[in-house]
Short mmCIF file of C-alpha atoms in Angstrom, two decimals:
data_model
loop_
_atom_site.label_atom_id
_atom_site.label_comp_id
_atom_site.label_asym_id
_atom_site.label_seq_id
_atom_site.Cartn_x
_atom_site.Cartn_y
_atom_site.Cartn_z
CA GLN J 234 215.13 131.25 -30.90
CA VAL J 235 215.29 127.81 -32.25
CA GLN J 236 218.76 126.56 -33.23
CA LEU J 237 219.61 123.21 -34.47
CA VAL J 238 223.44 122.68 -34.34
CA GLU J 239 225.20 119.52 -35.96
CA SER J 240 228.12 118.01 -35.58
CA GLY J 241 230.05 115.14 -36.01
CA GLY J 242 231.03 115.37 -39.74
CA GLY J 243 234.17 114.56 -41.36
CA VAL J 244 235.64 111.87 -43.53
CA VAL J 245 235.50 108.62 -43.56
CA GLN J 246 236.55 105.78 -45.31
CA PRO J 247 233.80 103.40 -47.44
CA GLY J 248 232.57 100.50 -45.06
CA ARG J 249 233.12 102.63 -41.91
CA SER J 250 230.62 103.97 -39.56
CA LEU J 251 230.13 107.91 -38.19
CA ARG J 252 227.76 109.11 -35.60
CA LEU J 253 226.41 112.82 -36.08
CA SER J 254 224.82 114.77 -33.20
CA CYS J 255 222.05 117.54 -33.42
CA ALA J 256 222.00 119.68 -30.55
CA ALA J 257 218.53 121.53 -30.25
CA SER J 258 217.75 124.64 -28.16
CA GLY J 259 214.71 127.44 -28.07
CA PHE J 260 211.86 125.04 -28.64
CA THR J 261 210.47 122.21 -26.16
CA PHE J 262 212.72 119.59 -28.23
CA SER J 263 210.69 116.16 -26.57
CA GLY J 264 207.59 117.91 -28.27
CA SER J 265 208.71 117.83 -31.86
CA GLY J 266 209.57 114.87 -34.45
CA ILE J 267 213.10 115.49 -35.85
CA HIS J 268 213.97 114.71 -39.41
CA TRP J 269 217.58 114.08 -41.41
CA VAL J 270 217.66 115.51 -44.43
CA ARG J 271 221.02 115.31 -46.72
CA GLN J 272 222.25 116.88 -49.63
CA ALA J 273 225.23 115.86 -51.72
CA PRO J 274 228.10 118.48 -53.17
CA GLY J 275 225.62 120.17 -55.88
CA LYS J 276 223.15 118.25 -55.55
CA GLY J 277 219.26 118.23 -54.36
CA LEU J 278 218.49 117.53 -50.82
CA GLU J 279 216.92 113.83 -50.10
CA TRP J 280 215.01 113.26 -46.99
CA VAL J 281 216.77 110.43 -44.87
CA SER J 282 215.24 109.67 -41.24
CA LEU J 283 212.08 111.09 -39.25
CA ILE J 284 211.88 109.91 -35.70
CA SER J 285 209.10 110.54 -33.31
CA SER J 286 209.14 112.98 -30.68
CA ASP J 287 209.41 110.18 -27.95
CA GLY J 288 211.74 107.95 -29.75
CA SER J 289 209.39 105.08 -30.03
CA LEU J 290 209.07 105.45 -33.96
CA GLU J 291 211.67 105.53 -36.47
CA TYR J 292 211.30 105.77 -40.32
CA TYR J 293 213.98 105.56 -43.00
CA ALA J 294 214.39 106.30 -46.64
CA ASP J 295 215.03 103.05 -48.91
CA SER J 296 218.65 104.08 -49.37
CA VAL J 297 219.72 104.33 -45.83
CA LYS J 298 217.42 101.61 -44.11
CA GLY J 299 219.46 98.61 -42.32
CA ARG J 300 222.82 101.04 -42.76
CA PHE J 301 221.53 104.23 -40.55
CA THR J 302 219.78 104.65 -37.12
CA THR J 303 218.47 107.52 -35.42
CA SER J 304 218.32 108.57 -31.96
CA ARG J 305 217.46 110.91 -29.45
CA ASP J 306 218.23 111.95 -25.94
CA ASN J 307 215.22 114.19 -24.77
CA SER J 308 217.34 114.74 -21.45
CA LYS J 309 220.09 116.49 -23.40
CA SER J 310 217.77 117.79 -26.03
CA THR J 311 220.32 115.75 -28.85
CA LEU J 312 219.64 113.74 -31.74
CA TYR J 313 221.74 111.39 -33.04
CA LEU J 314 222.79 109.56 -36.76
CA GLN J 315 224.60 106.30 -36.48
CA MET J 316 225.63 105.67 -39.72
CA ASN J 317 227.15 102.14 -40.46
CA SER J 318 228.73 100.53 -43.82
CA LEU J 319 229.39 104.29 -45.23
CA ARG J 320 229.42 104.14 -49.21
CA ALA J 321 230.64 107.13 -51.32
CA GLU J 322 226.81 107.66 -52.22
CA ASP J 323 226.59 108.91 -48.63
CA THR J 324 228.86 111.82 -48.90
CA ALA J 325 226.57 115.04 -48.45
CA VAL J 326 225.88 117.91 -46.15
CA TYR J 327 223.50 116.60 -43.46
CA TYR J 328 220.69 118.32 -41.88
CA CYS J 329 218.86 118.24 -38.91
CA VAL J 330 215.37 119.53 -39.35
CA ARG J 331 212.45 119.85 -37.18
CA ASP J 332 209.12 118.69 -38.06
CA HIS J 333 205.77 120.55 -37.95
CA SER J 334 202.67 118.65 -37.40
CA THR J 335 202.77 115.41 -38.73
CA ARG J 336 200.99 112.94 -36.53
CA VAL J 337 201.29 109.44 -36.11
CA VAL J 338 198.31 107.22 -34.71
CA ARG J 339 199.74 103.49 -33.69
CA GLY J 340 202.51 103.87 -36.07
CA VAL J 341 200.57 105.07 -38.50
CA ILE J 342 200.96 108.36 -40.10
CA THR J 343 197.87 110.06 -40.38
CA GLN J 344 199.31 113.70 -40.98
CA TRP J 345 202.08 114.93 -42.79
CA GLY J 346 203.79 117.96 -41.82
CA TYR J 347 206.63 120.04 -43.13
CA PHE J 348 210.37 120.70 -42.36
CA ASP J 349 210.32 123.95 -40.43
CA CYS J 350 213.44 124.85 -38.91
CA TRP J 351 216.82 123.63 -40.45
CA GLY J 352 220.48 123.40 -38.77
CA GLN J 353 223.47 124.92 -40.65
CA GLY J 354 224.19 121.22 -41.80
CA THR J 355 227.32 118.90 -41.16
CA LEU J 356 229.70 117.49 -44.29
CA VAL J 357 230.29 113.82 -44.60
CA THR J 358 232.76 112.82 -47.03
CA VAL J 359 233.29 109.04 -47.70
CA SER J 360 236.60 108.61 -49.63
CA SER J 361 239.54 106.32 -49.12
CA GLN F 211 210.95 106.90 -55.01
CA SER F 212 211.71 109.14 -57.98
CA ALA F 213 212.61 113.11 -57.52
CA LEU F 214 209.76 115.46 -57.98
CA THR F 215 210.67 117.10 -61.74
CA GLN F 216 211.42 121.02 -61.60
CA PRO F 217 212.99 123.12 -64.33
CA ALA F 218 216.68 123.46 -63.89
CA SER F 219 216.16 127.25 -63.94
CA VAL F 220 213.86 130.01 -64.47
CA SER F 221 214.85 133.49 -64.73
CA GLY F 222 212.71 137.23 -64.38
CA SER F 223 213.64 140.83 -64.28
CA PRO F 224 212.65 142.76 -61.16
CA GLY F 225 208.76 143.26 -60.51
CA GLN F 226 207.98 140.31 -62.74
CA SER F 227 206.15 137.29 -61.84
CA ILE F 228 207.78 133.81 -62.17
CA THR F 229 206.01 130.34 -61.79
CA ILE F 230 208.24 127.34 -61.06
CA SER F 231 206.67 123.68 -61.71
CA CYS F 232 207.11 120.28 -59.48
CA THR F 233 205.70 117.46 -61.14
CA GLY F 234 205.16 114.25 -59.37
CA THR F 235 202.58 111.21 -59.52
CA SER F 236 199.41 110.68 -58.34
CA SER F 237 201.32 108.63 -55.51
CA ASP F 238 203.11 111.76 -54.32
CA VAL F 239 202.09 115.06 -55.26
CA GLY F 240 199.01 113.88 -56.86
CA GLY F 241 197.77 112.00 -53.84
CA TYR F 242 198.00 114.57 -50.68
CA ASN F 243 197.73 118.19 -49.77
CA TYR F 244 201.21 118.10 -48.04
CA VAL F 245 203.36 119.60 -50.51
CA SER F 246 206.14 122.27 -49.49
CA TRP F 247 208.87 124.78 -50.88
CA TYR F 248 212.10 125.77 -49.47
CA GLN F 249 214.17 128.22 -50.88
CA GLN F 250 218.06 128.19 -50.22
CA HIS F 251 220.77 130.58 -50.74
CA PRO F 252 224.31 129.20 -51.89
CA GLY F 253 226.10 127.54 -48.90
CA LYS F 254 222.89 128.23 -46.52
CA ALA F 255 220.55 125.98 -45.24
CA PRO F 256 216.69 125.57 -46.81
CA LYS F 257 214.19 127.76 -45.36
CA LEU F 258 210.41 126.93 -45.20
CA MET F 259 208.18 128.90 -47.86
CA ILE F 260 205.06 127.13 -48.76
CA TYR F 261 203.51 124.36 -46.66
CA ASP F 262 200.50 122.26 -47.09
CA VAL F 263 200.16 123.21 -51.17
CA ASN F 264 199.29 126.97 -50.22
CA ASN F 265 199.52 128.48 -46.48
CA ARG F 266 202.71 130.64 -45.94
CA PRO F 267 204.55 130.44 -42.42
CA SER F 268 204.66 134.01 -40.50
CA GLY F 269 207.40 135.77 -41.65
CA VAL F 270 207.51 134.84 -45.16
CA SER F 271 206.32 137.32 -47.71
CA ASN F 272 203.39 137.52 -49.34
CA ARG F 273 204.86 137.93 -52.62
CA PHE F 274 205.21 133.91 -52.57
CA SER F 275 202.27 131.83 -53.13
CA GLY F 276 201.68 128.29 -53.94
CA SER F 277 199.28 126.13 -55.67
CA LYS F 278 198.62 122.67 -57.10
CA SER F 279 196.68 121.15 -59.99
CA GLY F 280 196.78 117.11 -60.48
CA ASN F 281 200.31 116.07 -60.29
CA THR F 282 201.97 119.35 -60.43
CA ALA F 283 202.39 121.82 -57.39
CA SER F 284 203.34 125.57 -58.67
CA LEU F 285 205.27 127.85 -56.49
CA THR F 286 204.87 131.60 -57.97
CA ILE F 287 207.00 134.27 -56.94
CA SER F 288 205.36 137.95 -57.87
CA GLY F 289 207.20 141.68 -57.69
CA LEU F 290 210.39 139.38 -57.90
CA GLN F 291 213.56 141.10 -56.12
CA ALA F 292 217.03 140.54 -56.04
CA GLU F 293 217.14 138.21 -52.79
CA ASP F 294 214.66 136.22 -54.45
CA GLU F 295 217.74 134.98 -56.27
CA ALA F 296 218.04 131.15 -54.50
CA ASP F 297 217.67 127.59 -55.62
CA TYR F 298 214.16 126.14 -54.70
CA TYR F 299 213.00 122.72 -54.01
CA CYS F 300 209.50 121.29 -53.75
CA SER F 301 208.66 118.31 -51.36
CA SER F 302 205.84 116.13 -51.13
CA TYR F 303 204.60 113.18 -48.92
CA THR F 304 204.73 109.81 -50.49
CA GLY F 305 202.90 107.69 -48.49
CA SER F 306 205.54 104.94 -48.82
CA SER F 307 208.63 103.76 -46.85
CA THR F 308 210.78 106.64 -48.02
CA LEU F 309 207.97 109.23 -46.58
CA ALA F 310 209.24 112.08 -48.39
CA VAL F 311 210.53 113.01 -51.62
CA PHE F 312 212.39 116.13 -52.93
CA GLY F 313 212.28 118.15 -56.27
CA THR F 314 215.04 118.33 -58.51
CA GLY F 315 215.59 121.70 -57.65
CA THR F 316 215.24 125.15 -59.62
CA LYS F 317 217.80 128.04 -59.93
CA VAL F 318 216.14 131.21 -59.88
CA THR F 319 217.81 134.09 -61.45
CA VAL F 320 216.90 137.61 -60.98
CA LEU F 321 218.01 139.50 -64.37
#
């Protein structure tokens, strides 16, 4: 069955960096775009980023652009989220989520899909 | 990009039907048929319930249905059951640099 397992969360001081990983199994990882979605404690969901199936295209929410970078190693079926210059408002559970049906043509999204399989999440706490 | 607006809570008795609204703008909900809904039980990851406004993934009960009118999407749960008690979130494509936006979330209580 499809599995996404996040790791790398923890407590980090403001301004520092952290890298999350997401190990995938049960599907053809190299054939799927993958999102990061986060949820602050007791709050709603927030889309963070999308990386295309081959890793050539990345998209970010305005709230993290320039600070977060998503990447992937298809040979290891693993997704990464490098988070720099962390702020208190980045405190959240971070989910990696498989994309279904989003299509991109020459960098332009021509069809938006949906978030069809979610990992269990990893908690990142930014605090001094 | 502002979060889509959902009622904070909705409740109903077992067997009843309830509807959760999700209001956005012409730049998100009203502009695309890319609305999806997610169910989240406490301490668990969200689960896809509806995609593309009114489509159910395999394995999701037909008691769940979706619709859209203008800038407002809706999720209806018919024949309410105890297991439906959870938080529900809508989501829409935005076409902007922040590609997707979620709703504020609705807590469904089964009385």
